[in-house]
mmCIF file with all atom_site columns, C-alpha atoms in Angstrom:
data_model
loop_
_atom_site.group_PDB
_atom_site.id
_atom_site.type_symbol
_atom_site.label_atom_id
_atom_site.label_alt_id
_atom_site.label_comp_id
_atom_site.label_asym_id
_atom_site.label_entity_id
_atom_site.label_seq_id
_atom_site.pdbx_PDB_ins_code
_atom_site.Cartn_x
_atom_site.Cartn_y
_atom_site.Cartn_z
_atom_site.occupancy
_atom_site.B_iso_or_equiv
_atom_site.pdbx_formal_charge
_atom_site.auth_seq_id
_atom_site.auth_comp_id
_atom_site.auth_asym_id
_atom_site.auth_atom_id
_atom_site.pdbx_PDB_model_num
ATOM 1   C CA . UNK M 1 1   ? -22.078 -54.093 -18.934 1.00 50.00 ? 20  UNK M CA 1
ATOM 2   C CA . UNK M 1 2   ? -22.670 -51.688 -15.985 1.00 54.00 ? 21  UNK M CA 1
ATOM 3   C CA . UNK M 1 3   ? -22.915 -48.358 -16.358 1.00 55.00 ? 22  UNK M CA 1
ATOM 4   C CA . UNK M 1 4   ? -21.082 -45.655 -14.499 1.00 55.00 ? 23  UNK M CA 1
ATOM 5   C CA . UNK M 1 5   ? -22.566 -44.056 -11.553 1.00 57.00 ? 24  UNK M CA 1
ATOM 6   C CA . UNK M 1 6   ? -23.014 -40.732 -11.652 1.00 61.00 ? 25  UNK M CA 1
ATOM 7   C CA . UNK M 1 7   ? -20.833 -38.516 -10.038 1.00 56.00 ? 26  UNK M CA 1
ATOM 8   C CA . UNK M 1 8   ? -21.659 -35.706 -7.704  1.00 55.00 ? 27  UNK M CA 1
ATOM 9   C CA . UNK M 1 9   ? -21.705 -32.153 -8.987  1.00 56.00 ? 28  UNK M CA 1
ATOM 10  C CA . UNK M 1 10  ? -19.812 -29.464 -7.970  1.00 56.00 ? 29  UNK M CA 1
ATOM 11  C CA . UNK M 1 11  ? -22.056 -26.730 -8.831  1.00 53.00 ? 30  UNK M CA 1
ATOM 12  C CA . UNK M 1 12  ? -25.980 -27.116 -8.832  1.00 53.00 ? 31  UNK M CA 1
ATOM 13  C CA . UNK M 1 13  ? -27.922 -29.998 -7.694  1.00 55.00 ? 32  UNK M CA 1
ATOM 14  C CA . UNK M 1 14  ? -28.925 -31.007 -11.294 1.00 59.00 ? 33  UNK M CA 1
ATOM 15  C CA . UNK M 1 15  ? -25.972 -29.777 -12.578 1.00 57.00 ? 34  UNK M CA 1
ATOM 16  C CA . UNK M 1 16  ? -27.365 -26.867 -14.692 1.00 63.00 ? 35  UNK M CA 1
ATOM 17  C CA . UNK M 1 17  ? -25.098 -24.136 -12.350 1.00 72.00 ? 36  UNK M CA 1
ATOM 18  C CA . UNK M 1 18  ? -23.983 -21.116 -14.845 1.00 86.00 ? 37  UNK M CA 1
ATOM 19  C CA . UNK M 1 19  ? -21.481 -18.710 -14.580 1.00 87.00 ? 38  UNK M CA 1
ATOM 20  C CA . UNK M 1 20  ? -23.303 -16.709 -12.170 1.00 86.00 ? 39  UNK M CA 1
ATOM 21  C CA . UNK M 1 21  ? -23.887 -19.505 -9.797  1.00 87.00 ? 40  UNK M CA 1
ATOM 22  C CA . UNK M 1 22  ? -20.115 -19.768 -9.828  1.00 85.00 ? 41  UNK M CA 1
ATOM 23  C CA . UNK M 1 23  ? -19.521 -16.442 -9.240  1.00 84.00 ? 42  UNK M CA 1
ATOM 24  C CA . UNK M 1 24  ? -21.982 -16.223 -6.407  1.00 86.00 ? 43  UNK M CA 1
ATOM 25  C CA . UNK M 1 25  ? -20.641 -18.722 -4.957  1.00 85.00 ? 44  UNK M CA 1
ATOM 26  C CA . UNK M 1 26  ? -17.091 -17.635 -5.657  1.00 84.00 ? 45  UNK M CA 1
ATOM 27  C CA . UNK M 1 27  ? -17.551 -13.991 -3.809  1.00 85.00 ? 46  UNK M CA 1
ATOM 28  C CA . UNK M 1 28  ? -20.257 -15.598 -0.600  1.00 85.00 ? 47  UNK M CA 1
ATOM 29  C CA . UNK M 1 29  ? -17.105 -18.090 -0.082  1.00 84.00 ? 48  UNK M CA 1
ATOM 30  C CA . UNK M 1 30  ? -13.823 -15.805 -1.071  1.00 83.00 ? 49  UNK M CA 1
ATOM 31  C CA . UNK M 1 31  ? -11.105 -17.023 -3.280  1.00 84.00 ? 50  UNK M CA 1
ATOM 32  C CA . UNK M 1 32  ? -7.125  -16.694 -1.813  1.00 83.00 ? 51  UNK M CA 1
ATOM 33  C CA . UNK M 1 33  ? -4.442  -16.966 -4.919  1.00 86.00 ? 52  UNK M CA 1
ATOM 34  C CA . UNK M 1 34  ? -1.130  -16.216 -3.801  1.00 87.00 ? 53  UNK M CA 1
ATOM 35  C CA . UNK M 1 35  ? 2.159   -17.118 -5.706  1.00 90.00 ? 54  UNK M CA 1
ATOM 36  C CA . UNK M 1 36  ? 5.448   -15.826 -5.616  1.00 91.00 ? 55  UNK M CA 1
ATOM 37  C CA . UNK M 1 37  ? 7.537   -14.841 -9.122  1.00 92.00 ? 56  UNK M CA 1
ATOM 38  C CA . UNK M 1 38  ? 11.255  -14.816 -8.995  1.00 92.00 ? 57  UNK M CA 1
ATOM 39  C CA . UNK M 1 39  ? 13.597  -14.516 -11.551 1.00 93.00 ? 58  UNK M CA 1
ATOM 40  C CA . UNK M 1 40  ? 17.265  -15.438 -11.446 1.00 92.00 ? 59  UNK M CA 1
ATOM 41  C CA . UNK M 1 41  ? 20.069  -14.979 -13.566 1.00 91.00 ? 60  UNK M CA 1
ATOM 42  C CA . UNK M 1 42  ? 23.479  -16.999 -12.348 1.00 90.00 ? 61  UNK M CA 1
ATOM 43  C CA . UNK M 1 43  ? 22.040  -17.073 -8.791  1.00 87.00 ? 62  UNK M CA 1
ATOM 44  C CA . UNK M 1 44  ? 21.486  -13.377 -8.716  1.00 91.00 ? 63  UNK M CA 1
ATOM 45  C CA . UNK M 1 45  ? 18.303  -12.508 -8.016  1.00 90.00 ? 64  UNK M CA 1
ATOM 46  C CA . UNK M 1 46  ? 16.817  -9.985  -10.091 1.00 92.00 ? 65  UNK M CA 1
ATOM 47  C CA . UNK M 1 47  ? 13.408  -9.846  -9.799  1.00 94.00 ? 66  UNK M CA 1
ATOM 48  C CA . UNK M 1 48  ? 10.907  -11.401 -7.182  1.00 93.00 ? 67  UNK M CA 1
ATOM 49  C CA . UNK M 1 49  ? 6.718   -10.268 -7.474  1.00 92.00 ? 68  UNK M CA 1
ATOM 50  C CA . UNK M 1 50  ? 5.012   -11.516 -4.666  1.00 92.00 ? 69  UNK M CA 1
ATOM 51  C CA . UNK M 1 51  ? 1.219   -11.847 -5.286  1.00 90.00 ? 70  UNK M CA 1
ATOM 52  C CA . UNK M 1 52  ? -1.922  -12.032 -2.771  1.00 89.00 ? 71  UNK M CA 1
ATOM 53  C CA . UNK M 1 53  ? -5.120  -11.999 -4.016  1.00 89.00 ? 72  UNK M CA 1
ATOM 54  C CA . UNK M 1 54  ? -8.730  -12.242 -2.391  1.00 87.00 ? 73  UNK M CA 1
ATOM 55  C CA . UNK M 1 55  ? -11.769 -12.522 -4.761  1.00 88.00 ? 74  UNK M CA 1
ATOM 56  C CA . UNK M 1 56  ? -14.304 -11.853 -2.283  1.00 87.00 ? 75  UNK M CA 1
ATOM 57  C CA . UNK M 1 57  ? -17.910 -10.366 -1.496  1.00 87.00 ? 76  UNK M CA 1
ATOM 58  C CA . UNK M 1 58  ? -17.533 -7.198  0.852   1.00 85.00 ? 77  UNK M CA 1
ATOM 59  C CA . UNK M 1 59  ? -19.872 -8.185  3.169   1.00 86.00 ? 78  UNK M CA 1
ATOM 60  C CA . UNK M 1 60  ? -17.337 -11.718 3.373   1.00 86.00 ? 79  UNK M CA 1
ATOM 61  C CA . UNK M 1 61  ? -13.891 -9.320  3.368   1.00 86.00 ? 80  UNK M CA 1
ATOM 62  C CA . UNK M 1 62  ? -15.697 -7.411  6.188   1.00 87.00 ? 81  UNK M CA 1
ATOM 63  C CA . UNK M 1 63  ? -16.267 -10.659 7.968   1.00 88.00 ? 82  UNK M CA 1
ATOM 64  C CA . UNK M 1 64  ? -12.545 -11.449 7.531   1.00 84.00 ? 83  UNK M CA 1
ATOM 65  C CA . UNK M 1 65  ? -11.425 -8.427  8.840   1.00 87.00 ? 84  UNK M CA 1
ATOM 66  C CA . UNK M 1 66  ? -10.311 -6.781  5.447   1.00 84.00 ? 85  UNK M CA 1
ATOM 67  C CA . UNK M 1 67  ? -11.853 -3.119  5.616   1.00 85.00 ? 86  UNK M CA 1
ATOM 68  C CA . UNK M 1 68  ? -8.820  -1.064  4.348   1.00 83.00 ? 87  UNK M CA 1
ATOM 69  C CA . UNK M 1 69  ? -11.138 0.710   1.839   1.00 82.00 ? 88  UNK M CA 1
ATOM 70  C CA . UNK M 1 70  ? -13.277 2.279   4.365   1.00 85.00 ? 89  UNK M CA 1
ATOM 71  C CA . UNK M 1 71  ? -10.106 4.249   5.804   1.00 84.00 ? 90  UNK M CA 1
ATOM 72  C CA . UNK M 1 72  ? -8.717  5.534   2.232   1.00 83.00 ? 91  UNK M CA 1
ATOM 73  C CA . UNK M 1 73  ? -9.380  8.866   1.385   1.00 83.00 ? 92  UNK M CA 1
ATOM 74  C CA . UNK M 1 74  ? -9.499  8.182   -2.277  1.00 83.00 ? 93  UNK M CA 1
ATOM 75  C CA . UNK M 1 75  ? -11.916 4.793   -2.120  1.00 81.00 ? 94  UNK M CA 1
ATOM 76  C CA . UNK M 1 76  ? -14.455 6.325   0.801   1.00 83.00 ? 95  UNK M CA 1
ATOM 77  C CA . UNK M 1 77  ? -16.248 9.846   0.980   1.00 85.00 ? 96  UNK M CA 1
ATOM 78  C CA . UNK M 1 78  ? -16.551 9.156   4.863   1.00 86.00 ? 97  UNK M CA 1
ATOM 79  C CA . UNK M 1 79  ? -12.661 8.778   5.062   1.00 84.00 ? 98  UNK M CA 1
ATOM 80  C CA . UNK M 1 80  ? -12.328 11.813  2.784   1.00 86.00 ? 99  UNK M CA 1
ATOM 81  C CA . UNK M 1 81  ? -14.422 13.769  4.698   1.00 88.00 ? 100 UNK M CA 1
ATOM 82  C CA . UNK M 1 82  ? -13.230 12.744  8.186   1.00 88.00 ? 101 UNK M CA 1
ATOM 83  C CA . UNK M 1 83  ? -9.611  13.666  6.544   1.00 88.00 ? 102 UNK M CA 1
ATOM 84  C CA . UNK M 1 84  ? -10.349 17.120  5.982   1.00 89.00 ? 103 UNK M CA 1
ATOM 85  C CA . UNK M 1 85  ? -12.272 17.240  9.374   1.00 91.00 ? 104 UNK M CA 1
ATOM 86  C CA . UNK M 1 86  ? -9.021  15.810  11.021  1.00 92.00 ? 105 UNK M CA 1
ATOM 87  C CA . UNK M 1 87  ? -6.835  18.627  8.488   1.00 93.00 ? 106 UNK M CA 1
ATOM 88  C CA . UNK M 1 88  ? -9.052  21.610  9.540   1.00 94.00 ? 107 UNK M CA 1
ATOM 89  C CA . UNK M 1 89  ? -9.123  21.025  13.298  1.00 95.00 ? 108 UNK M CA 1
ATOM 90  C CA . UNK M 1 90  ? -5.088  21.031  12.714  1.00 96.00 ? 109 UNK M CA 1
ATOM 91  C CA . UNK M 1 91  ? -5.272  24.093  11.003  1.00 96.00 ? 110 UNK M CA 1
ATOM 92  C CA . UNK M 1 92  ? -7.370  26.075  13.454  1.00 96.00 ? 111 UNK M CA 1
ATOM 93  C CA . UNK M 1 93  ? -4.755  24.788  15.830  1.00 96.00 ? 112 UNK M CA 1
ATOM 94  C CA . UNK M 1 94  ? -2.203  26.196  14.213  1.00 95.00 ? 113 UNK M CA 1
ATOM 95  C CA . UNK M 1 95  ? -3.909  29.030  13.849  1.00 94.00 ? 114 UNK M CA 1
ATOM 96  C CA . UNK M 1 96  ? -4.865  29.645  17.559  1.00 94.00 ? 115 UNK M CA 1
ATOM 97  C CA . UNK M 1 97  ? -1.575  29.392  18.380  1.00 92.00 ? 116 UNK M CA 1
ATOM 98  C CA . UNK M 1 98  ? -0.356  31.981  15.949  1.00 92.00 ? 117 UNK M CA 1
ATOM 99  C CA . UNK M 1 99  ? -2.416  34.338  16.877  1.00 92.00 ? 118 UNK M CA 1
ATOM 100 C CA . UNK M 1 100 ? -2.068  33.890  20.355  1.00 90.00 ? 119 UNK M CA 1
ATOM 101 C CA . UNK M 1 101 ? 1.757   34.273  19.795  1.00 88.00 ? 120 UNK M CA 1
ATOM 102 C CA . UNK M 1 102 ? 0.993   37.765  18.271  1.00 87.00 ? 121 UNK M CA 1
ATOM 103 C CA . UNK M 1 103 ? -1.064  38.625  20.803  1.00 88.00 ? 122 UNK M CA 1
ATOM 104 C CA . UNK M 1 104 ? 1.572   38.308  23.148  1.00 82.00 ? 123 UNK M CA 1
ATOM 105 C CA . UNK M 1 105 ? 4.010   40.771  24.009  1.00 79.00 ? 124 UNK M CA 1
ATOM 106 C CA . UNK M 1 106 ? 7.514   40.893  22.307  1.00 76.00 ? 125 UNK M CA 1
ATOM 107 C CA . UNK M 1 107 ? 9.401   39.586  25.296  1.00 76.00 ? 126 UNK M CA 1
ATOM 108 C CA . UNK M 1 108 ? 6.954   36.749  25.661  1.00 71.00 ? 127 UNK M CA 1
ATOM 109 C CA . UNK M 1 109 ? 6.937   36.391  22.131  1.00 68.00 ? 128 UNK M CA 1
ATOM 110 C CA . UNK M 1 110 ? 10.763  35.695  21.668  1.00 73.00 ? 129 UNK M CA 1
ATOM 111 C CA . UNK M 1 111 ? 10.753  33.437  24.673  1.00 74.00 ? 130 UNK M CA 1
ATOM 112 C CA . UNK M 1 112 ? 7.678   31.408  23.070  1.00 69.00 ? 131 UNK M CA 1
ATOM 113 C CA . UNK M 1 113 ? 9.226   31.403  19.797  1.00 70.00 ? 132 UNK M CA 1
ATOM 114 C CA . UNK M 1 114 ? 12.579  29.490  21.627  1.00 74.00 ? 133 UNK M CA 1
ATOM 115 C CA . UNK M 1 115 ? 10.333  27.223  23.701  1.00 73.00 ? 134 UNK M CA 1
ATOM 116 C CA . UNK M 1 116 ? 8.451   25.941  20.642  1.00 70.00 ? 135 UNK M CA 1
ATOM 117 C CA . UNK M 1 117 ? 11.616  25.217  18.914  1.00 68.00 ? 136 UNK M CA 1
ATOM 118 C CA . UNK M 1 118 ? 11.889  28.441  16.628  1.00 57.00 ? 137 UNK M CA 1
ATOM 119 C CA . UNK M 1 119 ? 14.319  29.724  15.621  1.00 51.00 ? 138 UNK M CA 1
ATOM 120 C CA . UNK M 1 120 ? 15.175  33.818  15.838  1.00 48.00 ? 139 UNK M CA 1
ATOM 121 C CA . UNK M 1 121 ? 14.953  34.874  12.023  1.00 44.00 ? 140 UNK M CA 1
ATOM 122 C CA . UNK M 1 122 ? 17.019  37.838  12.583  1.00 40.00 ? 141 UNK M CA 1
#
């Protein structure tokens, strides 16, 4: 009787990997899972849940080209701060332009006020 050879592992070279092997492996290679879920009733469609998913390190989602984080607001202080940066320059523009508007006289007031799409109030 012969014995079976012994198959390669997947994980490990004596096959001792553990769940952090996996894992580590997992997020230096990515993961894609992607399915679609629809539901029917009497070929109606009522439902359909379309799912993408990426299990991956960020260093490999950077190397992918998956950086959305980086420009959110709520996920990044950089983005936060470069929002309110971007908000206050806007502001100060508005601002200049208000005050340079009341700085003007009334004629050239009223005829600013039309040009910039304003309407007359009164």
């Amino acid at each position: 009787m012969t014995t079976p050879s012994r198959l390669p592992q997947p994980y490990g070279h004596d096959g001792s990997s553990n769940l952090a092997d996996i894992l580590e492996r997992v997020l230096d290679k990515g993961i894609v899972i992607a399915g679609d879920i629809r539901i029917n009733l009497l070929d109606i469609e009522l439902l359909t849940v379309k799912l993408r998913l990426i299990v991956a390190s960020v260093d490999k989602a950077k190397e992918m080209g998956i950086d959305w984080w980086e420009d959110d607001p709520a996920l990044s202080s950089r983005a936060r701060r470069n929002e309110l940066a971007r908000e206050n320059a806007e502001l100060r523009e508005r601002l200049a332009r208000l005050e340079e508007l009341e700085a003007a006289p009334p004629t050239a007031r009223a005829e600013r006020t039309r040009e910039d799409g304003g309407g007359d109030a009164g």
